[in-house]
Amino acid sequence: MSDLQISSAERRLTLAALAVVVLLSALDQTIVATAMPRIIEELQGLSMYAWVTTAYLLTSTVSVPLYGKLSDQYGRKPILIVGVLMFLAGSALCGLSGEFGRLPVLGEGMMQLVVFRALQGLGAGALMTVSFAVMADLYPPRERGRLFGVFGSVFGLATVVGPFIGGFFTDHGTVTLAGYEIAGWRWVFYVNLPLGALALFMIIYRMPTLRKGGGGEIDYLGAVLIVLTAASALLGLTLGGTHHAWDSPRIIGLFALSVVSLAIFLWVETRAREPILPLRLFSIPTFRTATLGSFVMSMAFLGVVMFMPLYMQVVQGVSAMQSGVALLPLMIALIVSSIGSGRIVHRTGKYKLLMVTGGIVLFAGVISLTGITADTTQTDLTWRLVLTGLGLGPAQTLFSLVIQNAAPVHQVGVATSMSQFSRQMGSTVGVAIFGTFLTHALTSELPKHVPQLPGNNISQLDLAHAQSQAMNVGEIRARVQRAFDERYQVIERAYREDPKAVADILADSRLPESIKAPLRDGGIRAHAHDELEERTDALVAELKDGQDGRDRLLQDPNLSPSMKHQLANIPSRAWNEPEVIAGVAKLFRDSLLATENAIVAKRSEQVLQLVKAGMAPYVTKVVEDVHRGIKVAFATSIAHMLERALWIVGLALLVVLFVPELPLRAKPSADSAAPANE
């Protein structure tokens, strides 16, 4: 039966359901990230932080080719229903993670979340792939370009509003129902349920059953091999440079396993009766080039867009919700260019010029973003984001259209899954590569811009804490204050004449000279002793001058009252006897020198009080310098990372130049469809 038996109402309801499905899939990739700090705080699972994302990414990516093939053989509708059900079940279980404490087999709450995220990702693999395949069944390529523009804008919307929604639920979503408190972060997963249920209802009762290959054999060996190939590669990219060094045996082993599995997979696919990925598709130049272009462009897309919220939150000091709002110009520009390019393709049937133009505009946008600094204002950032969004729109829309149009009609599902697979693999590779670029840049830039704290044994402001401290001045102040408090104890011991502490303080180049100066050249005791020697020599000289000297000493304000009293009681005749005066001089000398310890203790205490009083403004200055330094380091590192992104964007633009321009088919891919009432 022809596509005319599918009513307009069914088309509209199906598109509405698919829009919700695509929104769920795209939104889940961004909404969870904002809630993760609160999740790991409650579930006590910092060591498994990365696996919450990795588990979802692994299962959603490796399952894409399987769903494409299954939908070709058994129909779009049942496979899409299975995918939505698995996604909703995973979402509900993710929200329940840790609610019932430790569970048999699944373990603690964080391990439960990782397992349920893997289940959620297994369902998510079907959402985007089958949805775009359904559109290929219902609409011809020229009309599909307009729809892809709309759905591309849905993806852009999810990319921007995801952090905003996640932050809102995490901060304000905690509620109490029937005396039971539901943490706000759990709604990040529960929000999928009503939307997914609505989409599921429309799919089951309103979506026509589009029949494809009518069953057939499943290439189980090929499925296992492609899962092994993708999983080992993704694990290597995810763990490399974070949990293990890139040249470690584990990472090299994962990549080697991926290469070997890929070689065996290619050999198996050439001999399979119903291959999971027909290699004949790659003999089509348009399919081959567009798939490569989709992979490279996805690398550039996430490399550019994903780190902008990081720049806004760390450097510009905005919250997660505010950064989502600040990305609205990028989203609006992406939506406008995505819908606009789709409409132009619908009218003209031409796509290559739009793809090339989008790549050029994207290249210009990334060039502008490399100029961001720690002082870039939101207004200055906005026009750069708008330019980048205008370039990203066609890239997000047209690659899937070109790939579907190039593939044979009966293999549209596989072609769509390959498009989605290459996009997700490109995104994963892009995140890994740009994350490594950023890490290496920060490792270099932080020591340049962030002042080191005093003390050789003090934990410094390192890469592991830099982001959280840049976003929390109070944390910086506490860390700096703790470092100075610990250092003050060493300073105090130094002024109490601890030789080891004195050497430590004098060797610390990060302490101001005003603290070290009193400790040089023998310290306070040596200076006090020299002063006392000078005073005793002057006193002895005055005593030898007879009564005139005595009179001057009695007027000396620095002479103690007791010594003045003793001078006044010396008989007049005694001043004419040198032996007596010599005895008095020795007595006075010994008395003055005996005050050395008291003088040293008093002066040390005075200096310590001055040091402590001066430490508060100095700590404030160091906090400001550290805060500013971290922002400058992050801004510089992100700019350097974007400079490297230019090479990938340029490569994507080069690939687009070689994409052939094929006429768009005028009829839908579905040569047959079940009656509307089936």
XYZ file of C-alpha atoms in Angstrom:
678
model
C 0.000 0.000 0.000
C 1.238 3.499 -0.665
C 1.925 6.237 1.840
C -1.373 7.897 0.845
C -3.202 5.496 3.177
C -1.528 7.196 6.127
C -3.770 10.085 7.083
C -2.544 13.593 7.808
C -3.758 13.284 11.394
C -1.686 10.133 11.856
C 1.355 11.878 10.433
C 0.934 14.837 12.775
C 0.415 12.679 15.866
C 3.344 10.468 14.898
C 5.587 13.507 14.462
C 4.450 14.869 17.826
C 5.293 11.547 19.474
C 8.662 11.424 17.731
C 9.412 15.000 18.827
C 8.851 13.997 22.459
C 10.987 10.880 21.972
C 13.844 12.888 20.435
C 13.537 15.496 23.197
C 13.764 12.782 25.874
C 16.845 11.276 24.262
C 18.625 14.593 23.762
C 17.577 16.078 27.098
C 18.798 13.141 29.148
C 22.335 13.678 27.883
C 22.492 17.174 29.400
C 20.030 17.317 32.287
C 21.825 14.782 34.498
C 25.196 16.561 34.502
C 23.902 19.464 36.627
C 22.510 17.142 39.274
C 25.619 14.945 39.560
C 27.382 16.875 42.376
C 24.259 16.532 44.565
C 23.837 12.880 43.574
C 27.363 11.869 44.548
C 26.992 13.820 47.800
C 23.856 11.862 48.745
C 24.848 8.457 47.380
C 28.496 8.763 48.503
C 29.920 7.629 45.176
C 32.593 10.076 44.056
C 34.846 7.246 42.864
C 32.116 6.127 40.408
C 31.266 9.605 39.147
C 32.432 9.013 35.571
C 30.652 5.664 35.289
C 27.214 7.256 35.557
C 27.868 8.865 32.171
C 30.040 6.081 30.758
C 27.445 3.346 31.367
C 24.733 5.336 29.564
C 27.054 6.272 26.724
C 28.290 2.734 26.198
C 24.914 1.028 26.003
C 23.203 3.784 24.002
C 25.990 3.906 21.409
C 26.674 0.210 20.882
C 22.975 -0.610 20.587
C 22.332 1.880 17.767
C 23.327 -0.424 14.854
C 21.294 -3.264 16.367
C 18.117 -1.208 16.560
C 18.570 0.036 13.000
C 18.841 -3.503 11.674
C 16.006 -4.824 13.841
C 13.690 -2.024 12.752
C 14.459 -2.820 9.118
C 13.580 -6.470 9.667
C 10.696 -6.336 12.149
C 9.254 -2.845 11.693
C 9.787 0.559 13.314
C 6.819 0.551 15.663
C 7.581 -2.496 17.859
C 11.264 -1.627 18.136
C 10.468 1.985 19.068
C 7.948 0.812 21.682
C 10.542 -1.530 23.203
C 13.094 1.296 23.264
C 10.731 3.753 24.963
C 9.670 1.150 27.552
C 13.291 0.328 28.407
C 14.152 4.023 28.612
C 11.222 4.752 30.947
C 11.966 1.720 33.111
C 15.586 2.812 33.383
C 14.519 6.381 34.245
C 12.205 5.210 37.026
C 14.845 2.898 38.475
C 17.494 5.638 38.298
C 15.208 7.878 40.359
C 14.837 5.095 42.943
C 18.587 4.449 43.245
C 19.620 4.267 46.882
C 16.085 4.698 48.226
C 16.092 1.221 49.757
C 19.710 1.107 50.862
C 22.030 -1.671 49.806
C 20.441 -4.256 47.495
C 21.571 -7.807 46.739
C 23.765 -8.037 43.616
C 23.312 -4.318 42.815
C 25.095 -3.101 45.951
C 25.002 0.502 47.218
C 23.067 3.431 45.728
C 25.776 4.644 43.360
C 26.287 1.199 41.870
C 22.517 0.908 41.441
C 22.497 4.212 39.555
C 25.280 3.038 37.214
C 23.425 -0.205 36.412
C 20.105 1.563 35.843
C 21.767 4.221 33.681
C 23.087 1.388 31.512
C 19.508 0.089 31.168
C 18.294 3.593 30.370
C 20.993 3.968 27.712
C 20.017 0.620 26.182
C 16.545 2.040 25.584
C 17.866 5.422 24.485
C 19.760 3.783 21.628
C 16.440 3.132 19.892
C 14.882 6.549 20.442
C 16.853 8.731 18.052
C 17.668 6.024 15.511
C 14.167 4.650 14.974
C 12.569 8.107 15.178
C 14.592 9.396 12.238
C 13.990 6.156 10.361
C 10.221 6.606 10.842
C 10.452 10.092 9.356
C 12.274 8.573 6.396
C 9.361 6.153 5.957
C 6.700 8.856 6.113
C 8.233 11.715 4.117
C 10.342 12.084 0.961
C 13.862 13.543 1.376
C 12.947 17.037 0.139
C 10.143 17.369 2.675
C 12.214 15.523 5.255
C 14.813 18.291 5.155
C 12.289 20.702 6.659
C 11.362 18.212 9.383
C 14.991 17.435 10.164
C 15.495 21.157 10.666
C 12.743 21.202 13.278
C 14.034 18.075 14.998
C 17.583 19.413 14.894
C 16.334 22.480 16.735
C 14.755 20.175 19.348
C 18.206 18.695 19.921
C 19.672 22.192 20.232
C 16.936 23.165 22.674
C 17.707 20.144 24.838
C 21.421 20.950 24.821
C 20.763 24.402 26.250
C 17.792 23.944 28.586
C 19.018 20.621 30.014
C 21.425 22.203 32.530
C 18.767 24.787 33.440
C 16.109 22.138 34.158
C 18.572 19.902 35.981
C 19.712 22.782 38.167
C 16.132 23.836 38.918
C 14.998 20.370 40.020
C 18.175 19.801 42.018
C 17.944 23.116 43.866
C 14.177 23.496 44.244
C 12.578 20.119 43.495
C 12.717 18.454 46.918
C 9.165 17.677 48.075
C 7.468 15.700 50.829
C 4.661 13.331 49.844
C 2.736 11.426 52.536
C 5.502 12.197 54.999
C 8.209 10.873 52.675
C 10.843 13.242 51.301
C 11.789 12.939 47.638
C 15.136 14.568 46.870
C 15.107 17.125 44.081
C 17.709 15.345 41.964
C 15.429 12.305 41.593
C 12.987 14.392 39.542
C 15.709 14.725 36.916
C 14.855 11.104 36.080
C 11.164 11.080 37.019
C 10.428 13.977 34.643
C 10.900 11.512 31.768
C 7.932 9.385 32.871
C 4.898 11.563 32.006
C 6.404 12.760 28.724
C 7.469 9.254 27.793
C 4.058 7.825 28.707
C 2.360 10.386 26.464
C 4.698 9.553 23.569
C 4.178 5.836 24.163
C 0.393 6.244 24.063
C 0.528 8.092 20.742
C 2.970 5.573 19.254
C 0.841 2.567 20.235
C -2.559 3.939 19.269
C -1.868 6.477 16.536
C 1.359 5.551 14.775
C 0.830 3.365 11.678
C 2.682 0.064 11.513
C 5.319 0.654 8.855
C 6.424 -2.738 7.571
C 9.920 -3.274 6.260
C 11.874 -6.418 5.580
C 9.359 -8.833 7.039
C 11.740 -10.604 9.382
C 14.830 -12.605 8.562
C 18.020 -13.772 10.189
C 19.831 -11.709 12.791
C 23.588 -11.426 12.497
C 24.273 -12.265 16.150
C 28.034 -12.669 15.706
C 28.252 -9.315 13.939
C 26.162 -7.734 16.706
C 28.499 -9.086 19.397
C 31.585 -7.950 17.495
C 30.318 -4.407 16.862
C 29.346 -4.106 20.538
C 32.817 -5.318 21.540
C 34.487 -2.958 19.051
C 32.549 0.114 20.144
C 32.541 -0.702 23.876
C 36.304 -1.235 24.105
C 36.975 1.927 22.062
C 34.583 4.002 24.182
C 36.035 2.643 27.413
C 39.533 3.483 26.210
C 38.493 7.022 25.264
C 36.580 7.530 28.510
C 39.198 6.141 30.900
C 42.287 7.330 29.024
C 43.858 10.443 30.489
C 41.563 10.318 33.547
C 41.701 6.989 35.373
C 44.700 5.666 33.471
C 47.480 7.178 31.366
C 47.035 6.985 27.604
C 50.115 4.769 27.295
C 49.130 2.446 30.156
C 48.731 -1.278 29.354
C 44.986 -1.165 30.097
C 44.229 1.660 27.661
C 46.494 0.244 24.954
C 44.863 -3.156 25.503
C 41.360 -1.688 25.098
C 42.285 0.009 21.833
C 44.027 -3.142 20.597
C 40.920 -5.174 21.431
C 38.794 -2.654 19.521
C 41.026 -2.866 16.432
C 41.095 -6.670 16.452
C 37.311 -6.848 16.981
C 36.781 -4.398 14.132
C 38.934 -6.481 11.785
C 37.019 -9.661 12.654
C 33.706 -7.780 12.350
C 34.552 -6.620 8.832
C 35.498 -10.151 7.848
C 32.259 -11.569 9.320
C 30.076 -8.925 7.664
C 31.381 -9.799 4.209
C 30.112 -13.357 4.694
C 26.886 -12.813 6.663
C 23.579 -13.425 4.842
C 21.859 -10.559 6.738
C 24.750 -8.396 8.002
C 24.083 -6.079 10.912
C 25.897 -3.385 8.913
C 25.892 -3.979 5.154
C 29.365 -2.973 4.017
C 27.955 -2.342 0.552
C 26.662 0.950 1.916
C 30.248 2.220 2.166
C 30.707 1.642 -1.535
C 28.301 4.558 -2.035
C 30.513 7.705 -2.101
C 27.822 9.982 -0.679
C 27.066 7.621 2.196
C 30.749 7.100 2.955
C 31.673 10.783 2.865
C 28.588 11.984 4.763
C 29.120 9.396 7.510
C 32.714 10.555 7.943
C 31.575 14.184 7.910
C 28.922 13.468 10.551
C 31.571 11.831 12.747
C 34.011 14.737 12.467
C 31.348 17.441 12.799
C 29.993 15.807 15.971
C 33.501 15.879 17.403
C 33.661 19.602 16.754
C 30.090 20.210 17.965
C 30.549 18.847 21.475
C 34.111 20.120 21.672
C 32.814 23.647 21.158
C 29.417 23.624 22.866
C 29.963 21.329 25.833
C 32.670 23.463 27.426
C 30.871 26.799 27.129
C 28.853 26.257 30.342
C 32.145 25.452 32.071
C 33.566 28.785 30.891
C 30.464 30.673 32.001
C 30.282 29.065 35.433
C 33.994 29.095 36.262
C 35.196 32.271 34.561
C 32.117 34.474 34.431
C 30.803 33.227 37.767
C 27.224 32.382 36.781
C 25.173 29.482 38.155
C 24.218 26.346 36.236
C 20.735 27.741 35.611
C 22.122 31.102 34.502
C 24.572 29.441 32.121
C 21.638 27.654 30.506
C 19.921 30.992 30.023
C 23.151 32.551 28.729
C 23.319 29.858 26.035
C 19.915 30.875 24.675
C 21.495 32.986 21.879
C 23.369 29.894 20.677
C 20.177 27.839 20.844
C 18.068 30.428 19.032
C 20.678 30.817 16.281
C 20.944 27.027 15.947
C 17.157 26.670 15.730
C 16.858 29.463 13.161
C 19.615 28.091 10.926
C 18.450 24.495 11.389
C 14.836 25.227 10.440
C 15.919 27.667 7.741
C 18.275 25.212 6.088
C 15.591 22.528 6.202
C 13.092 24.824 4.467
C 15.632 25.809 1.816
C 16.363 22.137 1.086
C 12.626 21.487 0.903
C 12.198 24.231 -1.700
C 15.344 23.780 -3.762
C 16.284 20.123 -3.304
C 19.921 21.253 -2.833
C 21.902 20.687 0.335
C 25.647 20.894 -0.349
C 25.912 24.694 -0.526
C 24.092 24.952 2.813
C 26.425 22.401 4.423
C 29.525 24.193 3.125
C 28.185 27.587 4.184
C 27.340 26.219 7.639
C 30.858 24.831 7.973
C 32.399 28.176 7.006
C 30.195 30.083 9.468
C 31.012 27.529 12.187
C 34.731 27.949 11.477
C 34.357 31.723 11.811
C 32.384 31.269 15.038
C 35.057 29.063 16.596
C 37.734 31.570 15.553
C 35.795 34.269 17.396
C 35.472 32.031 20.479
C 39.247 31.566 20.640
C 39.406 35.249 21.586
C 37.564 34.843 24.910
C 39.438 35.892 28.040
C 38.797 36.144 31.749
C 37.365 39.627 31.139
C 35.014 38.773 28.270
C 31.564 40.151 29.053
C 28.316 38.303 28.471
C 27.452 40.700 25.671
C 30.805 40.081 23.987
C 30.304 36.328 24.331
C 26.753 36.451 22.957
C 27.622 37.481 19.400
C 30.303 34.792 19.259
C 27.763 32.170 20.362
C 25.227 33.415 17.821
C 27.758 33.057 15.013
C 28.683 29.550 16.179
C 25.017 28.537 16.483
C 24.280 29.713 12.945
C 27.041 27.436 11.662
C 25.992 24.441 13.762
C 22.385 24.399 12.537
C 22.909 22.907 9.058
C 25.448 20.416 10.409
C 22.927 19.091 12.935
C 20.212 18.810 10.304
C 21.513 17.774 6.924
C 23.953 14.903 7.464
C 21.178 12.468 8.415
C 19.169 13.598 5.399
C 22.097 13.066 3.011
C 22.878 9.618 4.457
C 19.268 8.454 4.261
C 18.889 9.756 0.715
C 22.036 7.952 -0.422
C 21.064 4.570 1.053
C 18.819 2.058 -0.719
C 15.197 2.330 0.379
C 15.118 -1.081 2.079
C 18.211 -0.180 4.174
C 17.125 3.228 5.479
C 16.945 1.898 9.047
C 20.523 0.637 8.934
C 21.674 3.847 7.261
C 19.935 5.963 9.919
C 21.472 3.901 12.696
C 24.895 4.310 11.083
C 24.354 8.064 10.957
C 23.412 8.114 14.632
C 26.217 5.705 15.505
C 28.849 7.854 13.769
C 27.438 10.960 15.464
C 27.552 9.441 18.945
C 31.007 7.982 18.397
C 32.171 11.366 17.146
C 30.694 13.044 20.204
C 32.437 10.577 22.506
C 35.761 10.971 20.747
C 35.317 14.752 20.777
C 34.631 14.851 24.507
C 37.647 12.637 25.200
C 39.991 14.595 22.932
C 38.899 18.046 24.032
C 38.805 16.961 27.659
C 42.418 15.869 27.300
C 43.314 19.143 25.597
C 41.693 21.080 28.431
C 43.369 18.996 31.134
C 46.811 19.434 29.611
C 46.253 23.166 29.121
C 45.107 23.601 32.722
C 48.078 21.627 33.999
C 50.286 24.155 32.235
C 48.271 27.336 32.868
C 47.333 26.945 36.547
C 50.942 27.199 37.841
C 51.448 30.285 35.636
C 48.500 32.254 36.936
C 47.643 30.895 40.395
C 49.997 32.019 43.191
C 51.343 29.165 45.249
C 50.526 29.136 48.926
C 53.372 29.396 51.458
C 54.760 26.192 52.876
C 56.476 23.235 51.265
C 54.067 20.683 52.724
C 50.827 22.571 52.119
C 48.321 21.029 49.711
C 48.222 23.423 46.792
C 45.307 24.557 44.641
C 45.572 21.717 42.126
C 43.604 20.723 39.055
C 41.329 18.424 41.022
C 39.993 21.333 43.099
C 40.444 24.258 40.717
C 36.970 24.188 39.184
C 35.037 23.937 42.455
C 37.171 26.634 44.065
C 36.804 29.013 41.138
C 33.042 28.723 41.601
C 33.226 29.155 45.394
C 35.309 32.004 46.807
C 34.497 30.803 50.318
C 36.231 27.518 49.578
C 39.302 29.368 48.333
C 39.335 31.539 51.455
C 39.034 28.513 53.735
C 41.847 26.737 51.911
C 44.132 29.770 51.919
C 43.325 30.542 55.564
C 44.087 26.955 56.530
C 47.417 27.133 54.715
C 48.362 30.393 56.431
C 47.245 29.137 59.844
C 49.487 26.124 59.459
C 52.299 28.328 58.229
C 51.860 30.728 61.139
C 52.648 27.906 63.547
C 56.000 27.454 61.805
C 56.581 31.239 61.883
C 55.841 31.241 65.610
C 58.346 28.450 66.244
C 60.917 30.349 64.169
C 60.493 33.452 66.313
C 60.809 31.199 69.375
C 64.295 30.340 68.044
C 63.620 26.865 66.636
C 66.591 26.463 64.214
C 64.702 24.111 61.871
C 61.713 26.447 61.693
C 63.991 29.441 61.067
C 65.643 27.682 58.133
C 62.223 26.671 56.780
C 60.854 30.217 56.870
C 63.971 31.792 55.366
C 63.882 29.261 52.504
C 60.193 29.928 51.712
C 60.173 32.269 48.717
C 56.397 32.664 48.947
C 56.531 34.572 52.266
C 56.999 38.355 52.243
C 60.394 39.770 53.264
C 58.825 41.621 56.194
C 58.310 38.265 57.943
C 61.772 36.906 57.154
C 63.856 40.047 57.817
C 63.784 39.820 61.684
C 65.082 36.237 61.444
C 68.151 37.014 59.344
C 71.701 37.447 60.711
C 71.091 35.630 63.970
C 67.537 36.805 64.426
C 66.063 38.971 67.151
C 68.449 37.640 69.796
C 71.541 38.671 67.854
C 70.135 42.160 67.288
C 69.110 42.488 70.935
C 72.505 41.259 72.131
C 74.343 43.780 69.944
C 72.139 46.586 71.230
C 72.781 45.562 74.831
C 76.532 45.445 74.207
C 76.412 48.972 72.796
C 74.377 50.173 75.749
C 76.713 48.590 78.329
C 79.765 50.081 76.579
C 78.104 53.514 76.619
C 77.122 53.071 80.301
C 80.672 52.068 81.299
C 82.060 55.099 79.436
C 79.676 57.396 81.297
C 80.608 55.826 84.650
C 84.269 56.431 83.944
C 83.446 60.107 83.405
C 82.616 60.452 87.081
C 79.727 62.388 88.523
C 79.094 64.234 85.250
C 78.540 60.888 83.595
C 76.315 59.832 86.477
C 74.165 62.943 86.008
C 73.716 62.182 82.288
C 72.766 58.578 83.071
C 70.164 59.725 85.565
C 68.558 61.725 82.737
C 68.641 58.728 80.324
C 65.020 57.611 79.688
C 66.191 54.153 78.554
C 67.859 53.384 81.919
C 65.669 51.367 84.289
C 64.470 53.070 87.558
C 66.249 50.453 89.665
C 69.597 51.234 88.024
C 68.988 54.949 88.399
C 68.244 54.347 92.083
C 71.510 52.481 92.498
C 73.438 55.281 90.736
C 71.892 57.916 92.958
C 72.918 56.003 96.124
C 76.617 55.788 95.199
C 78.526 58.095 97.635
C 80.332 61.082 96.087
C 83.724 59.943 97.339
C 83.318 56.608 95.566
C 83.468 58.350 92.196
C 87.125 59.170 92.891
C 88.037 55.505 93.447
C 88.601 53.674 90.093
C 88.293 50.217 91.654
C 84.843 51.007 93.002
C 83.653 52.479 89.695
C 85.001 49.416 87.842
C 83.029 47.139 90.174
C 79.893 49.213 89.700
C 80.367 49.131 85.894
C 80.677 45.318 85.921
C 77.593 45.032 88.099
C 75.611 47.272 85.781
C 76.914 45.443 82.679
C 75.881 42.065 84.021
C 72.498 43.452 85.004
C 71.852 44.838 81.513
C 72.958 41.686 79.735
C 70.690 39.636 81.996
C 67.669 41.344 80.462
C 68.432 39.855 77.029
C 65.966 36.940 77.271
C 63.144 39.207 78.387
C 63.878 41.670 75.604
C 63.996 38.888 72.986
C 60.711 37.402 74.223
C 58.997 40.801 74.245
C 60.201 41.760 70.781
C 59.327 38.334 69.362
C 55.824 38.665 70.734
C 55.476 42.154 69.286
C 56.642 41.005 65.859
C 54.318 37.979 65.959
C 51.393 40.242 66.788
C 52.272 42.450 63.834
C 52.593 39.386 61.581
C 49.215 38.085 62.707
C 47.581 41.473 62.269
C 49.069 41.862 58.811
C 48.101 38.341 57.792
C 44.367 39.082 57.432
C 44.725 41.644 54.602
C 47.467 39.510 53.063
C 45.187 36.462 53.077
C 42.465 38.556 51.427
C 44.908 39.625 48.726
C 46.057 36.039 48.142
C 42.419 34.863 47.915
C 41.729 37.522 45.274
C 44.898 36.588 43.379
C 44.069 32.862 43.496
C 40.464 33.429 42.396
C 41.555 35.664 39.561
C 44.384 33.300 38.607
C 42.079 30.280 38.337
C 39.695 32.245 36.115
C 42.519 33.406 33.874
C 43.913 29.856 33.706
C 40.526 28.411 32.749
C 39.809 31.125 30.183
C 43.239 30.698 28.601
C 42.971 26.899 28.609
C 39.512 26.894 27.017
C 40.722 29.369 24.385
C 43.699 27.090 23.619
C 41.344 24.107 23.427
C 39.144 25.975 20.935
C 42.216 26.803 18.860
C 42.801 23.072 18.524
C 39.108 22.619 17.732
C 39.659 24.746 14.638
C 41.631 21.909 13.087
C 38.718 19.508 13.572
C 36.178 22.028 12.279
C 38.441 22.627 9.298
C 38.669 18.878 8.686
C 34.869 18.620 8.846
C 34.563 21.468 6.342
C 37.054 19.723 4.057
C 35.034 16.493 4.207
C 31.825 18.398 3.403
C 33.441 19.778 0.258
C 33.698 16.209 -1.048
C 30.087 15.242 -0.299
C 28.416 14.627 -3.689
C 25.185 16.451 -4.486
C 22.552 13.820 -5.250
C 18.946 14.530 -6.290
C 16.606 14.085 -3.343
C 14.033 11.347 -3.756
C 10.518 12.625 -4.291
C 8.775 9.727 -2.532
C 8.935 8.451 1.024
C 11.208 5.545 1.877
C 8.267 3.421 2.945
C 7.113 1.652 -0.139
C 4.423 0.045 1.911
C 2.605 0.800 5.076
C -0.044 -0.992 6.997
C -3.534 0.395 6.909
C -4.255 3.064 9.413
C -6.563 0.872 11.397
C -4.127 -1.978 11.752
